[in-house]
XYZ file of C-alpha atoms in Angstrom:
738
model
C 136.805 104.520 134.381
C 135.678 105.677 130.945
C 137.832 108.105 129.141
C 136.676 111.705 128.531
C 136.767 113.364 125.157
C 140.335 114.556 125.517
C 141.498 111.007 125.975
C 139.348 109.990 123.006
C 140.776 112.443 120.569
C 144.193 112.907 121.881
C 145.962 115.705 123.740
C 146.447 117.865 120.608
C 143.443 120.112 121.469
C 142.344 121.884 124.629
C 139.185 120.505 126.330
C 136.071 122.427 125.251
C 134.404 124.919 127.377
C 131.176 123.269 128.712
C 128.130 125.588 129.345
C 125.047 123.498 129.770
C 123.666 120.007 130.027
C 121.042 118.180 127.887
C 119.364 114.755 128.126
C 120.442 112.482 125.371
C 118.458 109.306 124.372
C 120.824 106.758 123.178
C 119.790 103.378 121.417
C 120.341 101.239 124.421
C 117.817 99.426 126.682
C 118.092 102.154 129.424
C 114.993 103.554 131.129
C 115.584 106.980 129.883
C 117.942 109.694 128.550
C 121.410 110.300 130.044
C 122.835 113.842 130.730
C 125.704 115.138 128.698
C 127.398 118.447 128.667
C 127.297 120.749 125.559
C 130.569 122.332 124.474
C 130.307 126.129 124.184
C 131.028 126.087 120.458
C 128.300 123.529 119.629
C 124.772 124.310 118.821
C 122.151 121.623 119.668
C 118.343 121.778 120.159
C 115.870 119.361 121.197
C 115.675 116.612 118.686
C 119.073 117.098 117.287
C 120.985 113.950 116.325
C 124.310 113.841 118.054
C 127.241 111.542 118.924
C 128.141 110.916 122.629
C 130.489 108.777 124.489
C 128.965 105.742 126.200
C 131.580 103.718 128.126
C 134.490 103.242 125.930
C 132.493 103.664 122.767
C 130.972 106.486 120.641
C 127.242 106.028 119.936
C 124.724 108.178 118.285
C 121.724 109.562 120.258
C 119.053 112.302 120.150
C 118.700 115.325 122.300
C 115.480 114.464 124.214
C 112.589 116.462 125.716
C 113.142 115.308 129.389
C 114.785 117.995 131.611
C 118.416 117.235 132.297
C 119.535 116.681 135.848
C 119.389 119.967 137.842
C 122.260 121.148 139.909
C 124.852 119.037 138.021
C 128.069 120.815 137.007
C 128.640 120.441 133.242
C 132.315 120.026 133.854
C 131.527 116.718 135.706
C 129.621 115.246 132.779
C 131.070 113.884 129.513
C 130.587 116.166 126.505
C 128.815 115.603 123.430
C 131.340 114.903 120.852
C 129.491 115.789 117.636
C 126.225 117.296 116.404
C 125.236 115.876 112.920
C 124.077 118.122 110.167
C 120.694 116.576 109.752
C 117.392 118.001 110.569
C 116.350 117.328 114.194
C 113.683 114.835 114.970
C 110.370 116.828 115.217
C 108.350 117.079 118.233
C 105.572 114.760 116.966
C 108.074 112.160 116.251
C 109.599 112.264 119.620
C 106.080 112.091 121.141
C 105.420 109.070 118.957
C 108.550 107.273 120.259
C 107.619 108.048 123.871
C 104.040 106.759 123.234
C 105.266 103.423 121.638
C 107.767 102.896 124.430
C 105.234 103.519 127.187
C 102.473 101.346 125.487
C 104.866 98.440 124.647
C 106.700 98.851 127.923
C 109.994 98.984 125.867
C 113.082 100.968 126.507
C 112.589 104.382 124.724
C 116.191 104.090 123.533
C 115.365 100.886 121.529
C 112.264 102.549 119.951
C 114.274 105.635 119.014
C 116.879 103.272 117.378
C 114.207 102.260 114.912
C 113.787 105.881 113.864
C 117.566 106.206 113.384
C 118.161 103.081 111.361
C 120.772 104.607 108.932
C 123.535 106.287 110.960
C 125.634 106.932 107.832
C 122.931 109.251 106.700
C 123.123 111.677 109.504
C 125.545 113.845 107.697
C 124.722 115.490 104.325
C 125.290 113.307 101.270
C 128.598 114.352 99.592
C 128.334 116.427 96.502
C 129.020 114.635 93.239
C 131.229 115.711 90.412
C 129.578 117.251 87.473
C 130.057 119.488 84.228
C 128.934 122.850 83.291
C 129.179 124.534 79.879
C 131.824 127.273 79.502
C 132.379 130.036 76.967
C 134.833 127.884 75.122
C 134.157 126.184 71.886
C 135.334 122.892 70.225
C 137.853 122.931 67.404
C 135.486 120.809 65.400
C 131.703 120.765 65.837
C 130.144 117.342 65.029
C 126.473 116.641 65.215
C 126.986 114.788 68.465
C 128.986 117.575 70.082
C 126.283 119.929 68.902
C 123.551 117.885 70.675
C 125.551 117.866 73.828
C 126.175 121.663 73.891
C 122.503 122.368 73.055
C 121.378 120.374 76.088
C 123.856 122.073 78.308
C 123.283 125.537 77.034
C 120.854 126.632 79.829
C 123.699 126.583 82.296
C 122.593 123.789 84.543
C 125.044 121.379 85.695
C 125.054 117.754 84.469
C 126.581 114.557 85.445
C 128.750 113.128 82.663
C 126.755 109.952 82.367
C 123.378 111.834 82.546
C 124.414 114.201 79.803
C 125.640 111.554 77.511
C 122.531 109.523 77.968
C 120.231 112.494 77.506
C 122.190 113.537 74.225
C 122.383 109.984 72.952
C 126.156 109.996 72.637
C 128.907 107.966 74.334
C 130.854 109.460 77.305
C 134.066 109.773 75.059
C 132.311 112.674 73.417
C 131.831 114.378 76.679
C 135.446 113.604 77.591
C 136.684 115.246 74.333
C 134.792 118.399 74.987
C 136.194 118.553 78.573
C 139.694 118.295 77.225
C 139.097 121.156 74.938
C 137.816 123.362 77.773
C 134.183 123.448 76.662
C 133.099 122.090 80.044
C 134.268 122.900 83.415
C 134.028 120.673 86.554
C 131.395 121.620 89.164
C 129.937 119.929 92.273
C 126.308 119.046 92.190
C 124.007 117.777 94.943
C 123.253 114.204 94.846
C 120.158 113.296 92.729
C 117.075 112.112 94.427
C 116.404 108.336 94.907
C 113.250 108.632 92.792
C 111.688 111.289 90.694
C 108.868 113.468 92.121
C 105.449 111.865 91.605
C 102.866 113.933 89.571
C 99.379 113.772 91.148
C 97.801 114.708 87.812
C 100.050 112.445 85.590
C 97.035 110.190 84.594
C 93.343 110.889 84.805
C 91.996 108.286 87.214
C 89.592 105.760 85.794
C 87.076 105.049 88.456
C 83.588 103.687 88.241
C 80.487 104.622 90.399
C 81.438 102.797 93.670
C 85.063 103.781 93.281
C 84.236 107.369 92.648
C 81.962 107.540 95.674
C 84.605 105.930 97.877
C 87.330 108.274 96.657
C 85.098 111.152 97.256
C 84.592 110.138 100.870
C 88.438 109.814 101.516
C 89.302 113.059 99.650
C 86.835 114.860 101.990
C 88.889 113.776 104.984
C 92.153 114.633 103.311
C 91.058 118.174 102.236
C 89.421 118.751 105.733
C 92.685 118.024 107.421
C 93.212 116.671 110.920
C 93.081 113.308 112.289
C 90.671 110.625 110.889
C 90.603 106.921 110.238
C 89.013 105.557 107.086
C 88.683 101.720 106.440
C 88.226 100.667 102.777
C 86.521 97.274 103.035
C 86.238 95.936 99.427
C 86.224 92.532 97.903
C 89.312 91.448 96.060
C 89.628 93.248 92.730
C 87.268 95.965 93.679
C 89.723 98.867 93.001
C 90.734 99.547 96.444
C 94.249 100.650 95.385
C 92.994 103.044 92.828
C 90.685 104.635 95.348
C 93.357 105.290 97.979
C 95.669 106.644 95.225
C 93.291 109.472 95.045
C 93.990 110.341 98.610
C 97.690 110.200 97.855
C 97.330 112.550 94.848
C 95.449 115.114 97.028
C 98.030 114.920 99.755
C 100.901 115.506 97.072
C 99.085 118.463 95.933
C 98.978 119.847 99.434
C 102.856 119.562 99.352
C 102.883 116.779 102.009
C 104.575 113.342 102.208
C 102.790 110.009 102.164
C 103.712 106.617 103.720
C 102.223 103.373 102.165
C 102.680 100.317 104.308
C 102.786 96.885 102.570
C 102.976 93.527 104.495
C 105.215 91.701 102.086
C 108.239 92.511 100.005
C 106.787 90.251 97.414
C 103.970 92.715 96.889
C 106.298 95.574 96.276
C 107.216 95.061 92.625
C 103.719 94.903 91.228
C 102.694 97.746 93.487
C 105.541 99.982 92.285
C 104.407 99.518 88.639
C 100.850 100.421 89.489
C 102.077 103.478 91.275
C 104.289 104.504 88.473
C 101.405 104.105 85.900
C 99.312 106.485 87.928
C 101.856 109.047 89.119
C 104.575 108.873 86.387
C 107.336 107.937 88.967
C 107.856 105.127 91.490
C 107.843 105.718 95.249
C 110.989 105.108 97.337
C 111.133 101.664 98.829
C 111.973 100.797 102.528
C 112.353 97.216 103.508
C 114.998 94.719 104.684
C 116.163 93.878 101.159
C 117.444 97.393 100.428
C 121.045 97.943 100.172
C 122.802 99.910 103.053
C 123.623 102.589 100.542
C 119.946 102.966 99.356
C 118.719 102.823 102.858
C 120.881 105.751 103.721
C 119.617 107.755 100.753
C 115.908 107.043 101.468
C 116.160 107.870 105.134
C 118.195 111.166 104.408
C 115.762 112.279 101.667
C 112.626 111.427 103.863
C 113.932 113.639 106.696
C 114.709 116.554 104.268
C 111.365 116.195 102.357
C 112.986 115.423 98.962
C 111.115 111.823 98.868
C 107.467 112.556 98.611
C 106.129 108.914 98.882
C 107.631 106.003 100.605
C 106.174 102.391 100.206
C 107.664 99.905 102.700
C 107.385 97.328 105.332
C 106.280 97.888 108.980
C 109.705 99.457 109.909
C 108.974 102.365 107.557
C 106.374 103.566 110.127
C 109.485 104.974 112.137
C 111.100 106.930 109.369
C 111.158 110.658 110.748
C 109.499 112.367 107.749
C 109.801 116.056 107.231
C 106.123 116.710 106.567
C 104.059 113.514 106.682
C 100.448 114.035 105.757
C 98.923 110.550 105.073
C 99.457 106.896 106.026
C 98.025 104.131 104.076
C 97.935 100.537 105.574
C 97.379 98.097 102.747
C 96.100 94.602 103.759
C 95.651 96.046 107.327
C 94.630 92.589 108.666
C 97.960 90.824 107.861
C 99.809 89.376 110.819
C 103.155 90.427 109.058
C 102.561 93.933 110.610
C 103.176 92.491 114.062
C 106.967 92.786 114.995
C 108.001 90.201 117.600
C 111.655 91.059 118.105
C 113.079 93.515 120.751
C 110.167 95.922 120.506
C 106.871 94.185 120.040
C 104.431 96.276 118.221
C 101.629 96.126 115.584
C 102.438 98.629 112.718
C 98.797 98.986 111.933
C 97.678 100.131 115.447
C 100.890 102.403 115.680
C 100.102 103.861 112.324
C 96.836 105.110 113.775
C 98.800 106.429 116.816
C 101.228 108.268 114.800
C 98.466 109.853 112.613
C 96.576 110.996 115.824
C 99.672 112.521 117.325
C 100.590 114.517 114.199
C 96.848 115.227 113.266
C 96.547 113.709 109.757
C 94.389 110.958 108.117
C 95.094 107.330 108.024
C 93.591 104.835 105.509
C 93.298 101.080 106.285
C 92.624 98.789 103.398
C 91.629 95.150 103.118
C 89.372 92.682 101.494
C 89.055 90.795 104.793
C 89.453 93.522 107.590
C 90.621 92.521 111.009
C 87.723 91.894 113.671
C 89.176 94.963 115.588
C 88.778 97.152 112.664
C 85.257 95.887 111.828
C 84.208 96.753 115.417
C 85.790 100.206 115.210
C 83.977 100.789 111.999
C 80.577 99.675 113.272
C 80.984 101.722 116.515
C 81.862 104.902 114.459
C 85.451 105.308 115.430
C 86.377 104.547 111.820
C 84.548 105.658 108.654
C 83.984 102.483 106.867
C 83.809 102.562 103.043
C 82.368 99.449 101.394
C 83.209 98.225 97.933
C 80.981 95.235 97.323
C 81.591 94.500 93.574
C 84.807 94.061 91.503
C 86.072 96.750 89.062
C 84.722 96.408 85.535
C 82.891 93.316 84.544
C 84.838 90.848 86.625
C 82.620 88.548 88.811
C 83.816 86.794 92.152
C 84.896 83.113 91.503
C 82.274 80.371 92.157
C 83.411 78.622 95.264
C 82.704 74.979 96.179
C 83.830 72.763 98.999
C 85.258 69.364 98.268
C 84.427 66.914 101.151
C 87.707 64.832 101.370
C 85.600 62.106 103.189
C 83.478 61.629 100.081
C 86.126 62.466 97.433
C 89.334 61.209 98.925
C 92.708 61.403 97.031
C 94.265 58.212 95.686
C 96.640 56.329 98.059
C 99.741 58.324 98.733
C 98.259 61.452 97.145
C 96.716 64.765 98.606
C 94.635 66.073 95.680
C 91.167 64.833 95.292
C 89.800 63.569 91.881
C 87.461 66.666 91.910
C 90.414 69.123 92.037
C 92.472 67.127 89.624
C 89.574 67.234 87.011
C 89.317 70.970 87.552
C 92.991 71.507 86.893
C 92.886 69.482 83.788
C 89.964 71.475 82.362
C 91.590 74.729 83.180
C 94.952 74.142 81.478
C 93.103 72.594 78.458
C 91.548 75.982 77.946
C 95.069 77.773 78.207
C 94.191 79.248 81.536
C 95.990 79.005 84.826
C 95.455 77.097 88.055
C 96.712 78.047 91.508
C 97.136 75.322 94.245
C 97.522 76.867 97.785
C 99.120 75.160 100.774
C 100.461 77.202 103.600
C 103.284 74.753 104.289
C 106.864 75.027 103.017
C 109.093 72.160 102.074
C 108.210 68.625 101.020
C 106.978 67.193 104.257
C 106.425 68.560 107.829
C 107.614 65.359 109.528
C 110.092 62.441 108.699
C 109.949 59.249 110.682
C 111.297 55.718 110.745
C 108.784 53.056 109.946
C 110.766 50.435 111.940
C 111.488 52.115 115.321
C 109.153 55.204 115.044
C 112.125 57.737 115.429
C 110.999 61.324 114.531
C 113.485 63.803 113.306
C 113.463 66.833 115.632
C 115.448 69.957 115.792
C 118.205 69.525 118.507
C 117.684 73.148 119.695
C 113.793 73.583 119.362
C 110.684 71.628 120.144
C 109.616 71.244 116.519
C 110.004 68.639 113.895
C 112.521 69.043 111.128
C 110.820 69.752 107.803
C 112.100 67.929 104.747
C 113.205 70.142 101.836
C 113.509 67.433 99.129
C 114.571 70.028 96.395
C 117.576 70.776 98.559
C 118.024 67.385 100.156
C 117.906 68.831 103.607
C 115.989 68.502 106.808
C 115.385 72.101 108.371
C 114.074 73.659 111.453
C 111.681 76.540 110.643
C 112.216 78.072 114.023
C 116.029 78.447 114.280
C 117.147 77.624 110.743
C 119.090 74.426 111.865
C 119.586 72.111 108.842
C 121.214 68.839 108.041
C 121.404 66.590 105.052
C 118.491 64.098 104.596
C 119.906 60.839 105.809
C 119.450 57.374 104.143
C 119.017 55.401 107.201
C 117.600 55.988 110.732
C 120.030 57.308 113.221
C 118.210 55.506 116.064
C 117.963 51.911 114.727
C 120.284 52.130 111.566
C 117.658 50.670 109.344
C 118.099 51.809 105.624
C 115.139 52.830 103.260
C 112.603 52.957 105.895
C 112.279 56.628 106.422
C 108.914 58.078 105.369
C 107.711 61.632 104.810
C 104.474 62.325 106.698
C 102.102 65.006 105.388
C 102.475 67.410 102.408
C 104.268 70.596 101.763
C 104.321 72.569 98.447
C 107.278 70.519 97.061
C 105.330 67.317 97.543
C 102.207 68.874 95.939
C 104.382 69.797 93.118
C 105.642 66.236 92.714
C 101.954 65.053 92.675
C 101.027 67.604 90.082
C 103.862 66.616 87.727
C 102.777 63.028 87.999
C 99.271 63.761 86.818
C 100.201 66.617 84.349
C 103.708 65.897 83.033
C 103.390 68.510 80.175
C 102.155 71.308 82.263
C 104.467 74.144 83.133
C 104.688 74.349 86.879
C 106.034 77.013 89.249
C 106.392 76.628 92.978
C 106.308 79.843 94.958
C 107.886 79.515 98.474
C 110.012 81.983 100.520
C 112.578 79.254 101.282
C 113.109 78.444 97.594
C 114.081 81.948 96.182
C 115.241 85.359 97.000
C 113.192 88.557 96.289
C 114.677 89.042 92.835
C 113.939 85.535 91.603
C 110.507 85.714 93.164
C 109.705 88.867 91.191
C 110.864 87.126 87.979
C 108.633 84.207 88.723
C 105.591 86.470 89.461
C 106.285 88.297 86.138
C 106.411 84.934 84.343
C 102.923 83.953 85.763
C 101.450 87.351 84.704
C 102.714 86.873 81.193
C 101.078 83.314 81.070
C 104.358 81.355 81.044
C 103.086 78.873 83.689
C 99.997 76.623 83.664
C 100.009 75.485 87.315
C 101.255 77.639 90.231
C 101.784 75.964 93.576
C 102.403 78.356 96.480
C 102.362 79.255 100.199
C 100.953 82.432 101.560
C 103.251 84.392 99.313
C 100.491 84.142 96.575
C 97.667 84.942 98.954
C 97.175 88.617 98.440
C 97.944 91.670 96.348
C 98.874 89.773 93.120
C 96.918 90.105 89.758
C 97.234 87.099 87.588
C 95.169 87.757 84.459
C 94.771 84.151 83.318
C 94.210 82.617 86.719
C 90.688 81.122 86.759
C 91.017 78.170 89.247
C 92.269 78.259 92.688
C 92.528 75.042 94.715
C 93.034 74.953 98.496
C 94.836 71.751 99.304
C 94.167 71.793 103.062
C 91.570 74.318 103.966
C 91.392 72.963 107.544
C 95.135 73.603 108.309
C 94.692 77.012 110.117
C 92.014 75.784 112.364
C 93.979 73.034 114.089
C 95.403 75.141 116.856
C 94.310 77.062 120.100
C 94.819 80.451 118.733
C 91.785 82.584 119.563
C 92.120 84.212 116.127
C 92.289 80.901 114.238
C 88.909 81.225 112.594
C 89.421 84.802 111.615
C 92.838 84.114 110.172
C 91.642 81.029 108.212
C 88.731 83.100 106.782
C 91.019 85.915 105.812
C 93.738 83.689 104.253
C 91.355 81.537 102.302
C 89.354 84.551 101.045
C 92.493 86.224 99.860
C 93.679 83.264 98.040
C 90.486 82.459 96.219
C 90.310 86.128 95.326
C 93.292 85.540 92.993
C 90.938 84.054 90.470
C 89.006 85.675 87.813
C 90.161 89.307 88.375
C 90.068 90.120 84.626
C 86.533 89.023 83.953
C 87.145 85.393 82.981
C 84.762 82.720 84.459
C 86.595 81.506 87.576
C 86.209 78.785 90.217
C 87.613 77.998 93.747
C 87.687 74.479 95.213
C 88.377 74.052 98.833
C 89.463 70.648 100.067
C 88.155 70.110 103.602
C 87.337 67.446 106.166
C 85.113 69.968 107.967
C 82.574 71.161 105.335
C 80.031 72.337 108.021
C 82.570 74.517 109.926
C 81.330 78.083 109.985
C 84.486 79.403 108.287
C 83.968 76.986 105.430
C 80.362 77.964 105.026
C 81.004 81.699 105.239
C 83.653 81.481 102.431
C 81.627 79.470 99.881
C 78.471 81.466 100.533
C 80.275 84.692 100.104
C 78.537 85.993 103.249
C 81.518 87.667 105.030
C 79.096 89.935 107.241
C 77.502 86.698 108.737
C 80.982 85.364 109.546
C 82.131 88.715 111.150
C 78.935 88.937 113.165
C 79.334 85.561 114.655
C 82.978 86.004 115.396
C 82.401 89.489 117.066
C 79.624 87.851 119.221
C 81.982 85.060 120.355
C 84.839 87.601 121.048
C 82.410 89.807 123.196
C 81.311 86.814 125.163
C 84.776 85.772 126.013
C 85.920 89.420 126.582
C 88.695 89.027 123.932
C 90.194 91.786 121.782
C 88.698 94.201 120.905
C 86.343 93.828 123.820
C 89.096 92.938 126.238
C 92.807 93.242 126.426
C 95.557 90.602 126.390
C 99.325 90.758 127.132
C 101.975 88.001 127.150
C 104.876 87.629 129.405
C 107.468 85.243 127.866
C 110.244 84.025 130.200
C 113.142 82.201 128.602
C 116.266 80.645 130.000
C 119.116 78.183 129.235
C 117.409 75.530 131.492
C 113.820 74.630 132.026
C 114.202 75.018 135.824
C 115.428 78.562 135.598
C 112.595 79.612 133.272
C 109.883 78.021 135.301
C 111.199 79.238 138.668
C 111.305 82.924 137.325
C 107.899 82.616 135.678
C 106.318 81.319 138.984
C 108.117 84.224 140.772
C 106.396 86.679 138.588
C 103.114 85.079 139.088
C 103.559 85.380 142.729
C 104.368 89.135 142.530
C 101.089 89.857 140.647
C 98.788 92.278 142.538
C 95.088 91.667 143.028
C 93.341 94.137 140.568
C 89.763 94.154 139.703
C 89.201 93.290 135.977
C 92.620 91.711 135.415
C 93.654 88.019 135.514
C 97.147 86.544 135.257
C 96.993 83.048 133.808
C 99.872 80.538 133.995
C 102.729 79.993 133.900
C 102.692 77.180 131.465
C 105.241 75.853 128.957
C 104.808 77.529 125.689
C 103.520 75.373 122.813
C 107.071 75.764 121.266
C 108.675 75.081 124.709
C 112.305 75.099 123.330
C 113.674 77.629 120.593
C 117.290 77.968 119.804
C 118.242 76.062 122.926
C 116.186 78.315 125.227
C 113.318 76.971 127.414
C 110.102 79.113 127.266
C 107.366 79.613 129.758
C 104.378 82.042 129.089
C 101.966 83.887 131.255
C 98.846 85.391 129.754
C 97.309 88.582 131.259
C 93.627 89.034 130.484
C 91.780 92.304 131.251
C 88.764 94.368 130.262
C 88.882 96.946 127.597
C 89.555 99.807 130.049
C 92.139 97.877 132.159
C 95.396 99.542 132.910
C 97.429 96.622 131.615
C 100.743 98.536 131.460
C 100.519 99.652 135.249
C 99.733 96.010 136.169
C 102.708 94.704 134.270
C 105.037 97.260 135.719
C 104.031 96.274 139.171
C 104.629 92.666 138.340
C 108.081 93.282 137.027
C 108.980 95.661 139.916
C 107.801 93.257 142.676
C 108.949 90.056 141.010
C 112.391 88.508 140.708
C 114.945 90.346 138.689
C 116.572 88.925 135.594
C 119.774 87.082 136.394
C 122.041 84.683 134.677
C 120.356 83.328 131.372
C 116.926 84.456 132.267
C 115.186 86.944 129.925
C 111.627 88.393 130.109
C 109.759 89.802 127.031
C 106.569 91.583 127.248
C 104.062 91.366 124.238
C 101.109 93.810 124.558
C 98.337 92.721 122.309
C 99.978 89.458 121.190
C 99.139 87.917 117.745
C 101.032 84.756 118.297
C 100.492 82.256 121.125
C 103.366 79.847 120.381
């Protein structure tokens, strides 16, 4: 039996007097809140962040809106052990948590946990030691001491390092004044993580189309209330500057702003652009933040000290004090979909959060998702088009390279057409970008004698060769092993062959043809965030001739000297059964080719393809995005696929294939007959084994107005229960079908 609070804290204190009960949502996969007793001397309200006993542990939780169990004697319940001194979660935030939990069919405690990601920040930040000028005077007044005393004369407290820096002296000067009693020690509140942005720091420089676009968004911000605007603008059209005006107006209203970005790699350049416009950087929120900085940002967002946060999808769950605007940059990006514990799409949930709290949300993309395009054409979203680039910059001239007519030399992957283009580009002192969305050296290694293929022992995927690190690695589970010199199956030496290209192999080919060129390879597995930022800065400064990269280089970057973009394998994204394959390929290739010519230089794009007549290829080189979207929307509507229909995935995994299949078939048998909803499967997932767990999938397909959640609840209620190693995961609106 779990111990009560007197057991936990010893017998030195009398047990507290308990007066009432409240529901507390704890960060566990429970179906709802638990009831706890409130000690008589404790003040809590709905939304208060508290600490409660759960079994033998102490956990944090939130006093929730649900009514506590009636007729329960508080003395029979375990008491709340602590109420934290941080502002309570607002009603709109609690409603958002409940909505996300109900929509994704996730335990509400796990959703609330995303809003409470910094437990160390629940108490106020400790005061820091500072100095304040007294009536005392130094024995000898030097120029350095005089500067220090002049700065401190207004009576405000200073930190020692801050005062020394402002006065241009060493800290020893300050120490000498302290010893002589000129300064006294005081305690000051911790400084903000970033300075407050000034909406009028710089006069915006907008041209005709940008002015019109900014005017439309500003109307929504000034009017207040919920609205969704979609900025659909070609790469380099000034979309960021346009939505900065919405940010400025929201700041003038005294409200906070959240800007969502899909990649950490985009953050550094964005922070600089933001600082140039507002005189200060926004606070950051992403996985690369130190725990200490995460605490500071969380605390200051809750108290309202931080006015703007720029971050990854998890920033959507920060419990802001007075949020008044959300920007979703690159709204089409698959990185906004979380596929761990709570499966959600941050773009869609941003719209929900804005609707609940009644404020505007702005979606931004050069290649909007089909869903957003349909919402715009139907009038649900206000679509703002920017068809031309900012200034005199022109879009690159795009051409298809038919690999059947212009094949690469034996053992190579770059056609003579692309190689000639690279040579001419670097001769002019300009930069070329080669894009291949495949990490490593080669996606498969096999033995030419016995045919053995190197596969991950825990996943149904090939091991990718990373020649720079002399490793074979699984990109699903992270398993790696040294690259062998012989076949483990037949023992033959020197007959292992790498099949297909990765960015490392393309770099090897480039160095063979252009040995004098300065080459940089950008790939997430080769560098951390800090090194990546340094490499991106080097490219901007012109310190590289040829850049070879994965999708890290596809969006958001502004490379002034980039005038040639070569797509090594334009067909790569089309070779799977994903219903969004054409859309994603179009988006990715459009974004990559958009890196060229952004500063007005004549630019080109060459796309190597074996399918030059494919509608995606034709749409990209023609620049007729509307024709592509029209065709894609018609196909989706015919097949009743999103946004005209609804999808949900049920993923069943277990330690053995038999367990997973049996459980999946049991769920299939438990499905009710509902008009307008079909349950397909079960079938082995394309990646049938990941991290040693066997996977089966069922796909639920319904009409747009189908009650998918009720259907899934019935399936889970009537189907077999999870036992042993079996685990069931639901994915509403899936983005991945692997």
